[in-house]
Coordinates of C-alpha atoms in Angstrom, one line a residue:
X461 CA 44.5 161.9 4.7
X462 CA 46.9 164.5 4.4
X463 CA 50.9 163.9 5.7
X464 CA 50.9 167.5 7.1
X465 CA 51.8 166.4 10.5
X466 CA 55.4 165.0 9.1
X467 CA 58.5 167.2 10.9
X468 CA 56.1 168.0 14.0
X469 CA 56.9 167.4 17.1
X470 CA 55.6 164.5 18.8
X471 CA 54.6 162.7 22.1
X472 CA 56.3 159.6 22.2
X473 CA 54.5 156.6 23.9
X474 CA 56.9 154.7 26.8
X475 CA 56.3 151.3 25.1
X476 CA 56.2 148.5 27.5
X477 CA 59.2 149.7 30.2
X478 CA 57.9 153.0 32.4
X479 CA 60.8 154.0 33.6
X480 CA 63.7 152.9 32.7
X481 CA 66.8 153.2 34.4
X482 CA 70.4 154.5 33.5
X483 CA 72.5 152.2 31.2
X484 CA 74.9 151.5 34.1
X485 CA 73.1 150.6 36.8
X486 CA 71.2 148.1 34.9
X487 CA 74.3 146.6 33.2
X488 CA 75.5 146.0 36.7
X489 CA 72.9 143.7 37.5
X490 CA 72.9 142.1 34.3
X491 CA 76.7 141.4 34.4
X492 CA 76.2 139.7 37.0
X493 CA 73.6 136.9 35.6
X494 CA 76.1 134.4 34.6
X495 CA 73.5 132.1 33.1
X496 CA 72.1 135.1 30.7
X497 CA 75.7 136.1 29.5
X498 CA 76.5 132.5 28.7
X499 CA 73.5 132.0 26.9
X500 CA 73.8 135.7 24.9
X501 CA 77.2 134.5 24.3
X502 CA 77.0 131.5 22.9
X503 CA 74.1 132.5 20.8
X504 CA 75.6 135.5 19.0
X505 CA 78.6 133.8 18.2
X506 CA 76.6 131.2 16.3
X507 CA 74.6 133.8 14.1
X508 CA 77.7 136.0 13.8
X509 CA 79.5 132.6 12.0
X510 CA 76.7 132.2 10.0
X511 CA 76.4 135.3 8.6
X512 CA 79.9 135.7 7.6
X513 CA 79.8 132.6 5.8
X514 CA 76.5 133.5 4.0
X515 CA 77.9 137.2 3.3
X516 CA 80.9 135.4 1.9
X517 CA 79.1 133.9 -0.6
X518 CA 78.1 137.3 -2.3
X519 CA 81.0 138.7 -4.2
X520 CA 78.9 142.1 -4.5
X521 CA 77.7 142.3 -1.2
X522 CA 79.2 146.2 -0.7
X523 CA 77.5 147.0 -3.6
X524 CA 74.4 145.9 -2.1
X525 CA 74.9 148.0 0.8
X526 CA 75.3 150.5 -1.4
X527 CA 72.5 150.5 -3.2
X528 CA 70.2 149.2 0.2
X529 CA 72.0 153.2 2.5
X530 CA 71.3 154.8 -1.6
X531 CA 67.4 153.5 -1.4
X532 CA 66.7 154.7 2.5
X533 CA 68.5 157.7 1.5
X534 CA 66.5 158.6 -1.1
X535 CA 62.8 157.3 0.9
X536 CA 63.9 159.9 3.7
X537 CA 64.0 162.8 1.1
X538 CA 60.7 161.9 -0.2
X539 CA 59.1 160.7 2.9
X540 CA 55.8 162.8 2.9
X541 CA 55.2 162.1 -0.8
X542 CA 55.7 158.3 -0.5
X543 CA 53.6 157.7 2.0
X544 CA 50.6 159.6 0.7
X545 CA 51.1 157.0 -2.1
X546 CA 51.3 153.8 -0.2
X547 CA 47.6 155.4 1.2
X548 CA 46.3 155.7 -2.0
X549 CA 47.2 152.6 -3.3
X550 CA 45.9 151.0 -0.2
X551 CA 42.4 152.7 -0.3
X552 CA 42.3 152.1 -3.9
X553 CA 42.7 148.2 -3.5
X554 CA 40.2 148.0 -0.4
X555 CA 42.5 148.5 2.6
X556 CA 42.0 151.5 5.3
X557 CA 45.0 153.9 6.6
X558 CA 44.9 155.1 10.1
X559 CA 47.6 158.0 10.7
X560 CA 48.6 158.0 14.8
X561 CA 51.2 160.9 15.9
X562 CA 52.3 159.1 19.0
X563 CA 51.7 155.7 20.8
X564 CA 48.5 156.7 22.5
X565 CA 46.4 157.6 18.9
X566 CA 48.1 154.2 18.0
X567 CA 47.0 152.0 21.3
X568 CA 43.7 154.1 20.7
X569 CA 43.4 153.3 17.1
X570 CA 43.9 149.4 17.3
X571 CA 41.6 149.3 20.7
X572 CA 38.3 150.7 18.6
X573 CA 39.5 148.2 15.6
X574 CA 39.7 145.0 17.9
X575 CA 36.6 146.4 19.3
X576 CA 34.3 146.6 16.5
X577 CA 35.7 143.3 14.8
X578 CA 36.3 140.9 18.3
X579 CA 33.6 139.4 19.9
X580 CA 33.1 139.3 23.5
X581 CA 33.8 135.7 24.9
X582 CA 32.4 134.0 27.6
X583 CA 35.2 134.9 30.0
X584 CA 34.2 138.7 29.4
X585 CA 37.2 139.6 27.0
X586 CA 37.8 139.5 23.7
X587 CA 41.0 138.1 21.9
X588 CA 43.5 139.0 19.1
X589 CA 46.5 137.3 17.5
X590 CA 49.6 138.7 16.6
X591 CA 53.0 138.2 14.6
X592 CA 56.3 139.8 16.4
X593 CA 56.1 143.5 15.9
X594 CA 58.4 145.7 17.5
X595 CA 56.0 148.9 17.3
X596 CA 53.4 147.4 18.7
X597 CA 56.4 146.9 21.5
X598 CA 57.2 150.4 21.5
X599 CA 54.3 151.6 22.4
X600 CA 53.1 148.9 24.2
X601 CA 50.5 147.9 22.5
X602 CA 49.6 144.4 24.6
X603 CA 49.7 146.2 27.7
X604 CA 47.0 149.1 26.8
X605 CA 44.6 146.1 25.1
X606 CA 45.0 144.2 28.7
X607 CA 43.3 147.2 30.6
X608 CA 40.6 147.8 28.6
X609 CA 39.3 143.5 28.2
X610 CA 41.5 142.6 25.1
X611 CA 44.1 139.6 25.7
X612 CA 46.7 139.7 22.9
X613 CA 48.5 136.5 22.2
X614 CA 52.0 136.4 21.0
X615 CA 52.7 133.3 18.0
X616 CA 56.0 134.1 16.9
X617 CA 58.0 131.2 19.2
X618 CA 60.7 133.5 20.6
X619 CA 57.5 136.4 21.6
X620 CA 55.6 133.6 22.8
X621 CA 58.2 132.5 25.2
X622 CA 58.9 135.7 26.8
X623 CA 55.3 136.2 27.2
X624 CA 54.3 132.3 29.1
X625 CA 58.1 133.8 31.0
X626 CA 55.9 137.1 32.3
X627 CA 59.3 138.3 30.5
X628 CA 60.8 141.0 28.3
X629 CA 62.4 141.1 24.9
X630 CA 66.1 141.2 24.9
X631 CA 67.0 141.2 20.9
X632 CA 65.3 142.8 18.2
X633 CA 65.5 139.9 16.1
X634 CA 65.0 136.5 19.3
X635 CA 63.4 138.6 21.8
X636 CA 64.0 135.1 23.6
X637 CA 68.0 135.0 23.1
X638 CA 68.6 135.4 26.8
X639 CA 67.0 132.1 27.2
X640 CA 68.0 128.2 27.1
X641 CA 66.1 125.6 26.1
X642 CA 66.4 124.0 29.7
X643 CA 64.8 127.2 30.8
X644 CA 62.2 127.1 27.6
X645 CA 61.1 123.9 29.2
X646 CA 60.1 125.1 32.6
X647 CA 58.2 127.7 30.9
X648 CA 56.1 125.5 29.1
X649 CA 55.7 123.4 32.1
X650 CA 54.4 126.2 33.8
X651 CA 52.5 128.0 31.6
X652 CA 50.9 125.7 28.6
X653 CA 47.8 124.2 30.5
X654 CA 48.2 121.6 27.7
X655 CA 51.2 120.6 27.6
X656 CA 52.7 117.4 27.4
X657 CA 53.7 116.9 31.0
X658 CA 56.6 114.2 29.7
X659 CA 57.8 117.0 27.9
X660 CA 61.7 117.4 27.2
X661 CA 64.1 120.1 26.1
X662 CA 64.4 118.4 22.3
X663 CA 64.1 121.9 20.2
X664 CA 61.9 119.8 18.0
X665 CA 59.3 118.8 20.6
X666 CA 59.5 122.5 21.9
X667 CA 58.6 123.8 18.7
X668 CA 55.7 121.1 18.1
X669 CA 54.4 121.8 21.7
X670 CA 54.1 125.8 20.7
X671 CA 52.2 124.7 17.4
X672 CA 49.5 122.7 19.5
X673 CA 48.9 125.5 21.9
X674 CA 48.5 128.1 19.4
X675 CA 47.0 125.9 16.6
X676 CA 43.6 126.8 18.1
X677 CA 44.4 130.2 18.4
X678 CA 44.9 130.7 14.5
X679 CA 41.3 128.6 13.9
X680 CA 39.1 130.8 16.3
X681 CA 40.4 134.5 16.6
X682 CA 38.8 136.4 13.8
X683 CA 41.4 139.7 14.4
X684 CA 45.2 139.4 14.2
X685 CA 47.6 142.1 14.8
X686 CA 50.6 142.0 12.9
X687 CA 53.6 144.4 12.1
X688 CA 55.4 144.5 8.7
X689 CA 59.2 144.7 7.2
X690 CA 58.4 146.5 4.2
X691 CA 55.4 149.0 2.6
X692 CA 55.8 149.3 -1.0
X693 CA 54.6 153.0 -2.0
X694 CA 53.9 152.0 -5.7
X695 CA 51.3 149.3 -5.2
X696 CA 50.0 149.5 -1.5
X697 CA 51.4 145.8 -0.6
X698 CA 53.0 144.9 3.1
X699 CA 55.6 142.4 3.5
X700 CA 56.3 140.6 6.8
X701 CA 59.7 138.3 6.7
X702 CA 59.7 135.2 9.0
X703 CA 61.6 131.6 9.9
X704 CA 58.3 129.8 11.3
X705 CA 55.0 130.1 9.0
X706 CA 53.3 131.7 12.7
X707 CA 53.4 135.2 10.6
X708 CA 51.7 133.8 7.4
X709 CA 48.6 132.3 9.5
X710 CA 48.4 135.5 11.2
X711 CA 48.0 137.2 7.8
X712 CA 45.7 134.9 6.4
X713 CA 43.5 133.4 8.1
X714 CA 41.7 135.7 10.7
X715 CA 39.2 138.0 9.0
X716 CA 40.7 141.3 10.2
X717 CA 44.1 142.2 10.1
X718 CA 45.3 145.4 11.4
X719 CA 49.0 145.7 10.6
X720 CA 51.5 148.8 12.6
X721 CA 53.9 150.0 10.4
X722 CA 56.6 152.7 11.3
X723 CA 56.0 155.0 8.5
X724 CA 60.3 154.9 8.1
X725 CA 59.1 151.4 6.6
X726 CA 58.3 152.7 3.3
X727 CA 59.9 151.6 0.1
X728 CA 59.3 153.1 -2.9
X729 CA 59.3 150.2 -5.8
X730 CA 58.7 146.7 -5.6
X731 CA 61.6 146.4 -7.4
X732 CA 63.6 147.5 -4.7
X733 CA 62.7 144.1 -2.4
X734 CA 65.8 142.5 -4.7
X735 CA 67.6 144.2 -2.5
X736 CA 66.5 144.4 0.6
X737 CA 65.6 140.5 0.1
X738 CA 69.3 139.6 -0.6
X739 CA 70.8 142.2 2.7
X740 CA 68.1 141.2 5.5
X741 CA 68.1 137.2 5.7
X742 CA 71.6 137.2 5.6
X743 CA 72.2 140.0 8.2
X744 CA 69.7 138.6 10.6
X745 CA 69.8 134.7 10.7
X746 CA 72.6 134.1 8.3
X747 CA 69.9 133.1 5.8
X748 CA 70.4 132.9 2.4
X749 CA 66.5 133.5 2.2
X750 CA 64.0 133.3 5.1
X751 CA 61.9 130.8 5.1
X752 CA 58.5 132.4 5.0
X753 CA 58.3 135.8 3.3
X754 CA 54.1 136.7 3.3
X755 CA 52.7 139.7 0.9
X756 CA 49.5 141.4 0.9
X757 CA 47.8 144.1 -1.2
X758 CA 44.5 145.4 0.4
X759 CA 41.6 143.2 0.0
X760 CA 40.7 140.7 -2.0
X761 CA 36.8 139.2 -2.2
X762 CA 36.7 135.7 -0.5
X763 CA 40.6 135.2 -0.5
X764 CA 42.0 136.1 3.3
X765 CA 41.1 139.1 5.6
X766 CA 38.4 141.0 4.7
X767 CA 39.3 143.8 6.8
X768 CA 42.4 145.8 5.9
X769 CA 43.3 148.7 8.1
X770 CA 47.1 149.9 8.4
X771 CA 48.4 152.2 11.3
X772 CA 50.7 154.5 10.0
X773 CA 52.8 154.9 12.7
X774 CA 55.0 158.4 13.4
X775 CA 55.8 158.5 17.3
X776 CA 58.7 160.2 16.8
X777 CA 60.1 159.5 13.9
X778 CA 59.4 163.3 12.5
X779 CA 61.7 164.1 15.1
X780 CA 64.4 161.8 14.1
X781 CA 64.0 162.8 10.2
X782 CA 64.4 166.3 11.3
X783 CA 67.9 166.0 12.4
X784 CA 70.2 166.2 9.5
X785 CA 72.4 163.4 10.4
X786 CA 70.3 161.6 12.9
X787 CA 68.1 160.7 10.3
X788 CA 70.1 158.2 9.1
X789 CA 68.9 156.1 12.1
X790 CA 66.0 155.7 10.4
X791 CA 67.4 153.1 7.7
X792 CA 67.5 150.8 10.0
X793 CA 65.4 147.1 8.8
X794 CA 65.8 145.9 12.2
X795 CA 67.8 143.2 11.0
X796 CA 70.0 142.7 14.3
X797 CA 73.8 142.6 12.8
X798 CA 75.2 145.2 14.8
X799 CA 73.7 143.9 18.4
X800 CA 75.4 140.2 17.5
X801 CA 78.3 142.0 16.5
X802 CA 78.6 144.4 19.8
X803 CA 81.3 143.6 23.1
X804 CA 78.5 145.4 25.2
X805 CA 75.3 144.2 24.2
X806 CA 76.7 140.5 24.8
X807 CA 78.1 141.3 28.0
X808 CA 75.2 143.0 29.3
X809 CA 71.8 141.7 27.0
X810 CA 68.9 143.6 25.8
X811 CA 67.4 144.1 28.7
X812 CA 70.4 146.7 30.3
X813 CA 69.3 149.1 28.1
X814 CA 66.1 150.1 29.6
X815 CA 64.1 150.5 25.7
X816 CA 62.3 148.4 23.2
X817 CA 65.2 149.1 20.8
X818 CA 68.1 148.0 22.4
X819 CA 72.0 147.3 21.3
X820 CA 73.6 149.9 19.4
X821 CA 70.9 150.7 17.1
X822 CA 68.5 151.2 20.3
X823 CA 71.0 153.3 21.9
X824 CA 70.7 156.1 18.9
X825 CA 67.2 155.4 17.9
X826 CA 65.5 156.0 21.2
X827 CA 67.5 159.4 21.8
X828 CA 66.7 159.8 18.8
X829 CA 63.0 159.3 18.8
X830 CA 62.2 160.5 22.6
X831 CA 65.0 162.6 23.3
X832 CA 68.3 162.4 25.3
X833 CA 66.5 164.2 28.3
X834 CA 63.8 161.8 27.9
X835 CA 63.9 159.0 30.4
X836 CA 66.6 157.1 30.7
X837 CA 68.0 157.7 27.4
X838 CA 71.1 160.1 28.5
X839 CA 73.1 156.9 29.4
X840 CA 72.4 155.2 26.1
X841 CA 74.7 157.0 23.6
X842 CA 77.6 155.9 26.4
X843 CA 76.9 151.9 26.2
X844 CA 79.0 151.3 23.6
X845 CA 83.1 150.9 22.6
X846 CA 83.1 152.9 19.6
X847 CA 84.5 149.7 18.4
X848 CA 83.1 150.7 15.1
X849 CA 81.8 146.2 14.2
X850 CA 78.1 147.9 14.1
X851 CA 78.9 150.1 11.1
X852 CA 80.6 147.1 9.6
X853 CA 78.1 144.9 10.2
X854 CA 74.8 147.5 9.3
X855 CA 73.6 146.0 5.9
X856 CA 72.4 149.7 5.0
X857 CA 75.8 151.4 6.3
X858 CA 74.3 153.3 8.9
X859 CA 77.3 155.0 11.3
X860 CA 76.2 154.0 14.5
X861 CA 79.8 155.2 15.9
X862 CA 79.8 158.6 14.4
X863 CA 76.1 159.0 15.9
X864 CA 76.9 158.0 19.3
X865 CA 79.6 160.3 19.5
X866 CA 77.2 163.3 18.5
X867 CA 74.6 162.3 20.7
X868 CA 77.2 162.4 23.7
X869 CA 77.9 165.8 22.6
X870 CA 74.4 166.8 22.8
X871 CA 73.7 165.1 26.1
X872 CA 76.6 166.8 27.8
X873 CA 75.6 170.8 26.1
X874 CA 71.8 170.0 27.1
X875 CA 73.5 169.5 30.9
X876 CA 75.5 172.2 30.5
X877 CA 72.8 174.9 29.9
X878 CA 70.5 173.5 32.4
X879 CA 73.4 174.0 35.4
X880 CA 75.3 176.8 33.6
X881 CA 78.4 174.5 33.6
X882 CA 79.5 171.6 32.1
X883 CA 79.0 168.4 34.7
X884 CA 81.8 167.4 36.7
X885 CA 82.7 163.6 37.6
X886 CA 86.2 161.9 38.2
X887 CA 86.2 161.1 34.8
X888 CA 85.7 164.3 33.4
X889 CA 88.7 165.5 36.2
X890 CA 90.9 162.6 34.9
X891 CA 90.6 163.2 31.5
X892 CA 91.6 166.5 32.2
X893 CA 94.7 165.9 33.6
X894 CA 96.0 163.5 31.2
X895 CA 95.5 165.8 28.4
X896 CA 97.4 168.2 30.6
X897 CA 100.4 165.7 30.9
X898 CA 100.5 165.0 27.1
X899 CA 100.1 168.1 26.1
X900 CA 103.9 168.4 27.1
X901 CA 106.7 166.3 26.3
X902 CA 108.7 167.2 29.2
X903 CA 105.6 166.9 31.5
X904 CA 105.0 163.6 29.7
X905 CA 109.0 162.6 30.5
X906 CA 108.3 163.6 33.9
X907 CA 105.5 161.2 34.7
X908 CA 107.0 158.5 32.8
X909 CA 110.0 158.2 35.4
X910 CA 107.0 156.7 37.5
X911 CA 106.8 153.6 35.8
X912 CA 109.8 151.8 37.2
X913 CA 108.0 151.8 40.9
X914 CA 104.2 151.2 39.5
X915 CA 105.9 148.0 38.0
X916 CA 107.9 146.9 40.9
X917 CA 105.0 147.8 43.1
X918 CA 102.4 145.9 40.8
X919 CA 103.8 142.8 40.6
X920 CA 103.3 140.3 37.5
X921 CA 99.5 139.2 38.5
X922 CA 98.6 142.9 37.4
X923 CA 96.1 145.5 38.9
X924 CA 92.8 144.3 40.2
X925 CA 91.4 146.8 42.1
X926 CA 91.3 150.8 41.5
X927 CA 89.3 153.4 43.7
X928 CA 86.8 156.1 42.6
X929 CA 85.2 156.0 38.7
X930 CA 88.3 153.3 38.1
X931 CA 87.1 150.7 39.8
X932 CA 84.3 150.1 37.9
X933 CA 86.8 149.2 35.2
X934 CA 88.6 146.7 37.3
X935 CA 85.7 145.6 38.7
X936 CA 85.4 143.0 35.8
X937 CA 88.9 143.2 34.1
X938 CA 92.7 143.1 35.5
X939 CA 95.1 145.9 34.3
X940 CA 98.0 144.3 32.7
X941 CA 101.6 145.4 34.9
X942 CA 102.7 148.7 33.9
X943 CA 106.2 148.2 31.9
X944 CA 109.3 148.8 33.4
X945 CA 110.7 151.4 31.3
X946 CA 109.1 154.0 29.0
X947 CA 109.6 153.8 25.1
X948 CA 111.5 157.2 25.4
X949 CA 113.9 155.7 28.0
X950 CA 114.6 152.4 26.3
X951 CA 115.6 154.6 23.0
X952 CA 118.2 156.6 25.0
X953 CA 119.7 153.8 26.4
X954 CA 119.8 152.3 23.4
X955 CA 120.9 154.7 20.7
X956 CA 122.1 157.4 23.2
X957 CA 120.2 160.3 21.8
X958 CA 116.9 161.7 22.9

């Protein structure tokens, strides 16, 4: 099929949240879940040591991010032309491509798939497997296959427990991060009729109760749904990376496998895995290797599924590729460095951010891919420091920072010329007036003079409490007391001269 449709626009699915709410609002209630941030904080400081230890070890590892932001680079510019190659070589070898624009061909695609290759059960429904996927997530795939008689079970452990939790994803990488293992427990307890009820919170005998409960799973559902890490243009092979050996069954045993790939997915060589392979196990889990990686080229006769098909996914990603520097949001192999890495995101947790993608590279990517008008997504470009750890953590070297920045600017024009002003808040009025004060050095001498009565007034415990747009920075912080002098009065008192 023909890639014509590449740089048109599209109509993005809403993946599995509705509507979303603004960034703020929803990081005010998640602040506030004490047992969430300790559980996001201790986990991210664990895979943040382990990653620095493991990057450590590789005394070319800048080169490798070189070469990994040179190879995405290049895929972009030849986007159309590589994926009509990865189509070929998948037809040619026995597979079948499906193109969808947007999340509904996708949902629609899959449905008629499962359909055709599912049995009916006794219960009246019909079942599928799946390995973690996050564009089955985005556009919300297991919720459209519920409606129309088609249950959809999760076997990656992490998916598995936010789905027995009637839960939501809150990393890219352990959608089940906002979780302890006390709390893992109770889940099972709950939700696995056959569970152990002596159960404890030993990881071990959590991970062998999740084997037993899906072990069945993997020996009677003859269609698995799967996602991929990598498409390799030049021989028509899929790659999906994993820690458990849940991804492998899913690829091998059923007899159909139906796999959604973002078309951004695309690599053009095999040979380029060496890199890839070296920048993603250590950026994710602090791997020097995953455990489980799992390849597949099309079909082959009485060796694993013997139905093929790939959904070539676009759902906005045209959109994204249009944008001359956006684009390079699309480099992104989901490895999760910059969310472990990022003040907010620990503070606050996936689920603040209102999108299937969240952290910083969910808070370009969905403006990105839907829109800044679109939703919820207005508020994302401002959920972040501008710290700049993202960039220095992105394995590809994509600028998150820079990004945000831009995407600010183009929230606040696309406001302006739908009011015929530029929005006014106390910010915007504070902001103001600072840059008015030091704009001036004899204005800026003239507010200094304050200082000696905001510190006498202030006392040494600091300020707690501010009204208007400033409380909501003291609402969770303490202002340190102001000094008692300015730097411009200490140096004339002590050297005399101005």
């Amino acid at each position: 099929m023909s890639v014509t449709h590449l740089g048109m626009p599209t109509v993005p699915g809403k993946g599995n949240i509705v509507e979303p709410s603004p960034f703020p609002q929803v990081a005010e209630l998640e602040l506030g879940k004490i047992q969430m941030r300790t559980n996001l904080a201790r986990a991210t400081s664990t895979i943040r040591g382990k990653r620095l230890a493991r990057v450590a070890e590789v005394p070319n590892w800048e080169e490798l991010r070189d070469h990994g932001s040179a190879v995405k680079t290049a895929v972009m510019d030849r986007l159309p032309e590589l994926l009509e190659q990865f189509e070929h070589n998948v037809t040619a070898r026995g597979g079948h491509v499906h193109w969808a624009r947007d999340a509904d061909e996708a949902n629609a695609i899959v449905a008629r798939l499962v359909e055709e290759h599912a049995p009916v059960l006794d219960t009246g429904r019909r079942e599928v497997i799946k390995v973690k996927s996050m564009a089955t997530q985005e556009i919300g795939l297991n919720e459209h296959l519920e409606e129309i008689g088609i249950d959809a079970y999760e076997t990656d452990l992490a998916e598995l427990i936010v789905q027995l939790g009637h839960d939501r994803p809150s990393h890219i990488l352990v959608p089940a991060i906002h979780r302890n293992r006390r709390e893992i427990r109770e889940i099972f307890l709950r939700e696995m009729p056959d569970v152990d009820p002596d159960l404890t919170d030993d990881p071990t005998a959590l991970a062998e109760a999740s084997r037993k409960h899906l072990r069945r799973k993997f020996l009677s559902t003859p269609v698995a749904v799967s996602g991929a890490n990598f498409g390799i243009a030049e021989t028509g092979t899929l790659s999906v990376v994993e820690s458990e050996g849940n991804g492998r069954m899913c690829v091998t045993l059923p007899e159909t496998l139906i796999t959604v790939m973002g078309i951004e997915k695309i690599l053009p060589r095999f040979a380029d895995l060496g890199t890839f392979m070296q920048l993603l196990p250590r950026s994710s889990t602090g791997e020097r290797m995953n455990p489980y990686t799992s390849f597949w080229t099309g079909v082959t006769p009485g060796d694993g599924p013997q139905n093929v098909h790939v959904v070539l996914l676009d759902n906005g990603r045209t959109r994204a590729l249009a944008d001359e520097h956006g684009r390079q949001a699309l480099h992104c192999i989901r490895c999760s460095a910059c969310m472990n890495v990022c003040p907010v995101y620990e503070r606050t947790g996936g689920h603040a951010y209102g999108s299937v993608y969240p952290g910083p590279i969910g808070a370009i990517l969905s403006p990105l891919l839907t829109g800044t008008d679109a939703g919820a997504n207005d508020t994302l470009p401002y959920a972040s420091s501008l710290c700049g750890a993202c960039y220095d953590a992105c394995p590809v070297k994509i600028d998150i920072p820079q990004m945000l920045v831009r995407l600010r600017n183009e929230d606040t024009e696309t406001k302006a010329r739908k009011t015929g002003r530029l929005p006014r808040t106390q910010l915007d009025a504070a902001l103001t007036a600072a840059s008015w004060v030091m704009s001036d050095g004899r204005r800026m001498a003239v507010a200094e003079k304050s200082l000696p009565l905001a510190h006498l007034l202030t006392g040494p415990e600091g300020i707690r409490s501010l009204p208007g747009v400033a409380g909501k920075w003291t609402h969770s912080r303490t202002l340190p007391q102001p000094p008692e002098q300015s730097f411009r009065s200490w140096w004339k008192k002590e050297r005399g001269t101005r």
